[in-house]
Structures are given as structure tokens and as C-alpha cells.
Backbone as JSON, one array per atom type, in Angstrom:
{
  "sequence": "XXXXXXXXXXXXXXXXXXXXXXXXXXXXXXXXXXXXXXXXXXXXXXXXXXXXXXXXXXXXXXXXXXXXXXXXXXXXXXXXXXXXXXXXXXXXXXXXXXXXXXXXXXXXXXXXXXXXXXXXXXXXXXXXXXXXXXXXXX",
  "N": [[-41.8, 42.44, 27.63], [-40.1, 39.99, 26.66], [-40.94, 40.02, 24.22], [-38.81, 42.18, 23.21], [-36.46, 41.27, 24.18], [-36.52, 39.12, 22.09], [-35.67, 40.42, 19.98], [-33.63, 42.52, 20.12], [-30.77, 41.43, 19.01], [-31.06, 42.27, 16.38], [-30.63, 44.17, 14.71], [-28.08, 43.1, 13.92], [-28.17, 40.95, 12.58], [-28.22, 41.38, 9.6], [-25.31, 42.28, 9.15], [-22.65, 42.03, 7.02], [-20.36, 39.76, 7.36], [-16.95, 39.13, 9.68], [-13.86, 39.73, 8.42], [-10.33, 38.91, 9.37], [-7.7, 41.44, 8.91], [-5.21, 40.56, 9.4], [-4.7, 38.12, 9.68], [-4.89, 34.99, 7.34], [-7.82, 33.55, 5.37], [-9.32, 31.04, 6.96], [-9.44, 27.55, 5.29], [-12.14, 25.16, 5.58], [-11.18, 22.45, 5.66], [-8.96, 23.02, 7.32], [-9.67, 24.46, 9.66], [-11.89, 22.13, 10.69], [-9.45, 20.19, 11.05], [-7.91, 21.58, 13.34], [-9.13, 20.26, 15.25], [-8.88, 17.29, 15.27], [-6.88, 16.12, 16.79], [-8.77, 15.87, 19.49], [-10.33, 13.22, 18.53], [-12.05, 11.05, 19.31], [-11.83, 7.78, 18.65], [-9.1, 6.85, 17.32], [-7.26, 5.88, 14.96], [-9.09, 3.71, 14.58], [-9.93, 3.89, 12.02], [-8.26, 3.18, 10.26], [-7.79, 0.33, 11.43], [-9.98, -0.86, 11.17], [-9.99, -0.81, 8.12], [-7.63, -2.44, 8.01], [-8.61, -4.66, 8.62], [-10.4, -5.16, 6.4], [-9.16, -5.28, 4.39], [-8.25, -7.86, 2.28], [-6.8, -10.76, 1.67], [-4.95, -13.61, -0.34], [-4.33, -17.46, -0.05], [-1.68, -19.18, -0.5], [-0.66, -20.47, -3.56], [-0.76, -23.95, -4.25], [1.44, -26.03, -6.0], [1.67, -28.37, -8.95], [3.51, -31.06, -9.08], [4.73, -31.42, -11.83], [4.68, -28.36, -12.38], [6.42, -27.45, -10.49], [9.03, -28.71, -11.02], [8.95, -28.09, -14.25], [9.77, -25.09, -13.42], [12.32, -25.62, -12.03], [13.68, -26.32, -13.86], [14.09, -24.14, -15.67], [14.82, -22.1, -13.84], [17.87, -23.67, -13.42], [18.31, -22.92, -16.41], [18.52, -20.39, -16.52], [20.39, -19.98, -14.59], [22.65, -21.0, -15.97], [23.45, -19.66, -17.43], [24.29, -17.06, -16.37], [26.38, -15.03, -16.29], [25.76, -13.96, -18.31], [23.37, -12.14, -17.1], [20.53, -12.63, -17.22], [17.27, -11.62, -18.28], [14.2, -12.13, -16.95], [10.91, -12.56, -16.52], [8.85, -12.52, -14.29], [6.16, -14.83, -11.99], [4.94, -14.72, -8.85], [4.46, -15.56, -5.31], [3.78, -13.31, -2.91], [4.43, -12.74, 0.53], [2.11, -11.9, 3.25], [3.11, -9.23, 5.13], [1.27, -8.65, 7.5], [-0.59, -9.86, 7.89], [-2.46, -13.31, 7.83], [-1.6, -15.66, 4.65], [-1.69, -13.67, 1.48], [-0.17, -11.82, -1.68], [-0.47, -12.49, -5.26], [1.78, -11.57, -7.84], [3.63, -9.98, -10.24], [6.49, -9.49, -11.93], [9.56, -8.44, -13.89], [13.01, -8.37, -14.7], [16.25, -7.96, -14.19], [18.68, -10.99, -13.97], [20.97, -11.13, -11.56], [22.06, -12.82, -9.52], [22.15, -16.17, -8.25], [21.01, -17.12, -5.73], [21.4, -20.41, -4.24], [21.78, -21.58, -1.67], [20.12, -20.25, -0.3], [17.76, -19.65, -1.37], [17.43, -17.97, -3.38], [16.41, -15.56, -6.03], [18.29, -13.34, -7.3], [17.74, -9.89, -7.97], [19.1, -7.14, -10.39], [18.38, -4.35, -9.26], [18.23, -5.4, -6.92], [16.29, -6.34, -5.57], [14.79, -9.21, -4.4], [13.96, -12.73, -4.47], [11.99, -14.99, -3.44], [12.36, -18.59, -3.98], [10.98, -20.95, -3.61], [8.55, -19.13, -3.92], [7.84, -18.93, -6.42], [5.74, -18.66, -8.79], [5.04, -19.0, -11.29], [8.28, -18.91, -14.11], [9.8, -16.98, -16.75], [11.95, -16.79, -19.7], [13.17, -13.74, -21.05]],
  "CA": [[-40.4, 42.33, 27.88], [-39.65, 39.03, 25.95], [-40.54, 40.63, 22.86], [-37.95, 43.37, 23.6], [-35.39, 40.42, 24.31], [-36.35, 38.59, 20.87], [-35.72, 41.69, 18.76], [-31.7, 42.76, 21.28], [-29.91, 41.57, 18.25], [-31.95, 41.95, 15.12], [-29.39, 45.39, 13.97], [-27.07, 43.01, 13.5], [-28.35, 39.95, 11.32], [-27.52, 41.59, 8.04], [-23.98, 42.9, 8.7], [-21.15, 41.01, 7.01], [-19.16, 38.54, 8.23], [-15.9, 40.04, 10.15], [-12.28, 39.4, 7.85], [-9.24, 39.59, 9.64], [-7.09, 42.02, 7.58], [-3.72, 40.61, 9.86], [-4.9, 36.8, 9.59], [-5.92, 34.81, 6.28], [-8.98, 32.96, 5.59], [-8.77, 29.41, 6.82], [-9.97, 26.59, 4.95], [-13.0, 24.25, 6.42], [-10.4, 21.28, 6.46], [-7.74, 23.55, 8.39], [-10.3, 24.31, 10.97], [-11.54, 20.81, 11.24], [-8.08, 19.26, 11.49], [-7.48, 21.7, 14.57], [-9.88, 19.69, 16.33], [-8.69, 16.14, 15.07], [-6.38, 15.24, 18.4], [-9.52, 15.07, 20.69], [-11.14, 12.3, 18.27], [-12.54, 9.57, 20.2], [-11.37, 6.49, 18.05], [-8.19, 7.44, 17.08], [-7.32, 4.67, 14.93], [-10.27, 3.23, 14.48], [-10.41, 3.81, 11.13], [-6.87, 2.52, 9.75], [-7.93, -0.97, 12.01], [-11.06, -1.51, 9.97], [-9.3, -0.93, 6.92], [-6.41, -3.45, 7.89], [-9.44, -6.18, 8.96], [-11.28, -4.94, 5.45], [-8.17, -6.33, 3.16], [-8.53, -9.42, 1.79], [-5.31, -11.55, 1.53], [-4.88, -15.06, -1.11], [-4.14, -17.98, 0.17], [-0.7, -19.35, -1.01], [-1.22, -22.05, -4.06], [0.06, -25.69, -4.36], [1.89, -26.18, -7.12], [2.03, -29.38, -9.07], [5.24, -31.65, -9.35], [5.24, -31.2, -12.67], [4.67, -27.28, -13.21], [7.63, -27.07, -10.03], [10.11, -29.6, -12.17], [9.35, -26.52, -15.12], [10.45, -24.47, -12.73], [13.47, -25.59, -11.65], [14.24, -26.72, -15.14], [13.99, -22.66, -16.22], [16.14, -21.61, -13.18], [18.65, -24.07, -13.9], [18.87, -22.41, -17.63], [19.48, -19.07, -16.12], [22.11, -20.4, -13.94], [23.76, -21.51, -16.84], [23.48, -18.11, -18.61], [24.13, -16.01, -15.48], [26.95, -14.38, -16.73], [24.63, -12.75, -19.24], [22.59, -11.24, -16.39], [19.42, -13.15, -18.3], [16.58, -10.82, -18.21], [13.51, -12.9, -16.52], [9.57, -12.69, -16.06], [8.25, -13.72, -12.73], [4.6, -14.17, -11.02], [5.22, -15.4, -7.23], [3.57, -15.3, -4.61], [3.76, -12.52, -2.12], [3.5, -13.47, 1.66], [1.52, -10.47, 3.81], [3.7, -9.04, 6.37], [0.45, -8.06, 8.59], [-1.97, -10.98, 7.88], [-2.03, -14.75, 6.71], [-1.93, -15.16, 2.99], [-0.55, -12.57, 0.87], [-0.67, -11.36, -2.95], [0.32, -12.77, -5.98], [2.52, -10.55, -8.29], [4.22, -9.97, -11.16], [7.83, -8.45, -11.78], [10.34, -8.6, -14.51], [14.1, -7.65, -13.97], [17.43, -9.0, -14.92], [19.22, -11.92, -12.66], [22.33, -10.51, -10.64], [22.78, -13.99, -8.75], [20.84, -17.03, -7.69], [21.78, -18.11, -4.22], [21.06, -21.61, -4.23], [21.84, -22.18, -0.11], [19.24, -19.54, 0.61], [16.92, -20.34, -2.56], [16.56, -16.75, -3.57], [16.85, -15.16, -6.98], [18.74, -11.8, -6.83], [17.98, -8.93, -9.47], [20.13, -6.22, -10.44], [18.25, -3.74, -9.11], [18.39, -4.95, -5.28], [14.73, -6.91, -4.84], [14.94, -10.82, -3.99], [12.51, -13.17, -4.69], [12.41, -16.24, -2.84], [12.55, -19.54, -5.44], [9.57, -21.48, -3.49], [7.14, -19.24, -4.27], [7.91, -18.71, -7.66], [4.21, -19.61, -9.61], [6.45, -18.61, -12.97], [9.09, -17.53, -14.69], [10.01, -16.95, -18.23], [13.1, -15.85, -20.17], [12.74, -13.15, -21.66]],
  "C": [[-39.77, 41.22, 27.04], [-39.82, 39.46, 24.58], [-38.96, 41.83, 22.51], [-36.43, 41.94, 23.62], [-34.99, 39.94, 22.87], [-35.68, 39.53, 19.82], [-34.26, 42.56, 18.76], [-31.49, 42.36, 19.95], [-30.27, 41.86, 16.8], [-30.74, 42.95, 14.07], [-28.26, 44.31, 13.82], [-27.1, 41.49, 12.58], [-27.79, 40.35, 10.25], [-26.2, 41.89, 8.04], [-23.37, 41.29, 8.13], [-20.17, 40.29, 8.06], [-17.43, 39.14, 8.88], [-14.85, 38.96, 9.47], [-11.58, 39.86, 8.52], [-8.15, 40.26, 8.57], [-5.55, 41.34, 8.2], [-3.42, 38.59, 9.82], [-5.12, 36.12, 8.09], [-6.66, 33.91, 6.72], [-8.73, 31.21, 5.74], [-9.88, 28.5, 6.56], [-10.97, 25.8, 5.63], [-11.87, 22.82, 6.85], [-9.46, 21.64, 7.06], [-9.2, 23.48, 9.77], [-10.75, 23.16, 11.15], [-10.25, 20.14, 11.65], [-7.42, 20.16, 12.91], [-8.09, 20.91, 15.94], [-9.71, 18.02, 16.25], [-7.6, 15.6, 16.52], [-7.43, 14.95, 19.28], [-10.62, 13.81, 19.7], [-10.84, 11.09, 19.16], [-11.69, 8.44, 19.63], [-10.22, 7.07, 17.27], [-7.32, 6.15, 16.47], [-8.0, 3.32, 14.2], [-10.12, 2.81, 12.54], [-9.56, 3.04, 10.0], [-7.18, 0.71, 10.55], [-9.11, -1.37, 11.39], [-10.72, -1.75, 8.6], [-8.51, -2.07, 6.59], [-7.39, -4.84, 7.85], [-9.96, -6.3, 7.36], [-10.2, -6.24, 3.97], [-8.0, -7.55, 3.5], [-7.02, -9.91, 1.39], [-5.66, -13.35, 0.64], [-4.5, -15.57, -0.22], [-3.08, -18.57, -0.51], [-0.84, -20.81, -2.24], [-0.53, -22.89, -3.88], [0.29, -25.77, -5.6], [2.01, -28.06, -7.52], [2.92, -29.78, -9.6], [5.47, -31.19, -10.92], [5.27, -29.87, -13.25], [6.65, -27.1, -12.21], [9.2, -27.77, -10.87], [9.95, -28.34, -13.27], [10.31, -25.87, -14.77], [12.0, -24.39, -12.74], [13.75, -26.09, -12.76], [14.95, -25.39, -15.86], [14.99, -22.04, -14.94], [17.82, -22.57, -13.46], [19.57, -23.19, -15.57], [19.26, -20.77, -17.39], [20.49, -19.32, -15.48], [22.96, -20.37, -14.87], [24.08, -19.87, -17.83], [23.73, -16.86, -17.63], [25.0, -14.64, -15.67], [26.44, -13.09, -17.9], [23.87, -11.46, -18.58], [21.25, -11.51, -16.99], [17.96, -11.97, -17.66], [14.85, -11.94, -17.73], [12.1, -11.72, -15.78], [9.03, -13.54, -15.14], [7.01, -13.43, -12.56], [5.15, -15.3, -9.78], [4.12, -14.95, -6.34], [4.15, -14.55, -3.16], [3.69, -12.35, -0.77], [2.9, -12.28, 2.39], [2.28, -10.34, 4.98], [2.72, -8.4, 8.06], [-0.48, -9.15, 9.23], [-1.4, -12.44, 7.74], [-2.12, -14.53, 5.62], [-0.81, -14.14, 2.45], [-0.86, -12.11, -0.54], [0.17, -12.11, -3.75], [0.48, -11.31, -7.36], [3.39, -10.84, -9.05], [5.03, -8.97, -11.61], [8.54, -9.02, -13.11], [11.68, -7.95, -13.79], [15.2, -8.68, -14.42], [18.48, -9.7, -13.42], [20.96, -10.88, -12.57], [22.82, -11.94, -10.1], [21.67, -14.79, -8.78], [21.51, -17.55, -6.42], [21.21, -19.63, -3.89], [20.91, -22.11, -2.83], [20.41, -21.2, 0.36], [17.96, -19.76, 0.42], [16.28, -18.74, -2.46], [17.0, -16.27, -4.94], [17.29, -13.53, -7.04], [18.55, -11.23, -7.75], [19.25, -8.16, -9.67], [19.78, -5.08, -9.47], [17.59, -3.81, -7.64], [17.14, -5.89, -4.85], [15.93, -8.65, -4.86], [13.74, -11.25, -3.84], [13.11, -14.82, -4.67], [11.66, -17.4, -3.75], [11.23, -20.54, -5.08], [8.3, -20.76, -3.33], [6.84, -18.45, -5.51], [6.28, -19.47, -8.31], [4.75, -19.94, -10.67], [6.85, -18.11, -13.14], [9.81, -18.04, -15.91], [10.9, -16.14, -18.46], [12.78, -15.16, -20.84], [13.81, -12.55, -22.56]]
}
């Protein structure tokens, strides 16, 4: 009798695989992703990621590169009317973490707000004047 049991489906090992002719064929990552709401850690994987990035530490500048500095914003002030075209690297602060990135932008001055201490472009960014590393006329 158990042989008789083992042997119940054997007529049907070789057939083909059944195509719906009214459905199409769905992808392995469609059918996985129907089953992605009951994952366990839901999450999980975007919060390791966020712990994984690494963030700088903000540098110290010395008196005499910040005196540069404000020596080189001063000369755009004076040229603002031009709209002086300026090379920056600053430093970036992280809106998630401590620290942050440093970064490098070009772009032409629109304003300098001196009460706020921010340098305005044309094209809408702001870039706050203490954490300028450098910047060069260009």
C-alpha cells in the first residue's frame, strides 16, 4: 500500500508548468514584494545604515587662515554689485548625527547678510560664513 501511495502522483511530474492565458507572468521580485508588509524588522535595515555613516568632525580653523577669510569676503562685498562668482569648501553640519561633511560648491554671490553671517547665491542655497574652510574668487 505505501508503494501505491509513493507512485499517486508520478503521471504528473513531467507535465509543464500551468500559464495563465488571462494573467501575465510575474516577476520573482513582484512576488516577493507581495509578501514584504509581514517582514519582521521593518526598518531594520535603513537604522543600520543610518548608525553605519560616518560623519567628520567640524575643524578649527586658525586665526590667521579665518583673517584670509574674512579678508576675501570683505573683497566680494566690495564687488557685490558684480554678483562675483566664488569657490567655496565649508563645512556641512549633519542634520541626523553629530559632525557632518565637508563640501565643495561654486556659484555667484546674490547678497552677503552680514547680521545673519550667511553668504547668499543666485541660485537660492546659503552658506553660513563660520563654516566657511575656503573661498576663492573666481
Amino acid at each position: 500500500m505505501q508503494n501505491k501511495d509513493e507512485n499517486r502522483y508520478n503521471d504528473m511530474l513531467n507535465l509543464p508548468h500551468h500559464q495563465s492565458d488571462k494573467r501575465p507572468h510575474m516577476t520573482l521580485h513582484d512576488r516577493a514584494a507581495q509578501f514584504s508588509p509581514f517582514r519582521a524588522l521593518t526598518g531594520f535595515e535603513a537604522s543600520i545604515d543610518e548608525t553605519a555613516r560616518l560623519t567628520k568632525e567640524k575643524p578649527t580653523l586658525h586665526e590667521d587662515i579665518t583673517a584670509e577669510i574674512d579678508g576675501k569676503i570683505n573683497r566680494i562685498l566690495d564687488n557685490i554689485s558684480d554678483k562675483p562668482k566664488i569657490s567655496v569648501r565649508f563645512f556641512k553640519a549633519d542634520s541626523l548625527k553629530e559632525g557632518g561633511s565637508i563640501e565643495n560648491t561654486f556659484g555667484y554671490v546674490r547678497k552677503i547678510d552680514e547680521i545673519e553671517k550667511v553668504i547668499l547665491l543666485t541660485d537660492g542655497r546659503a552658506i553660513n560664513i563660520r563654516d566657511i574652510l575656503e573661498i576663492e574668487l573666481l
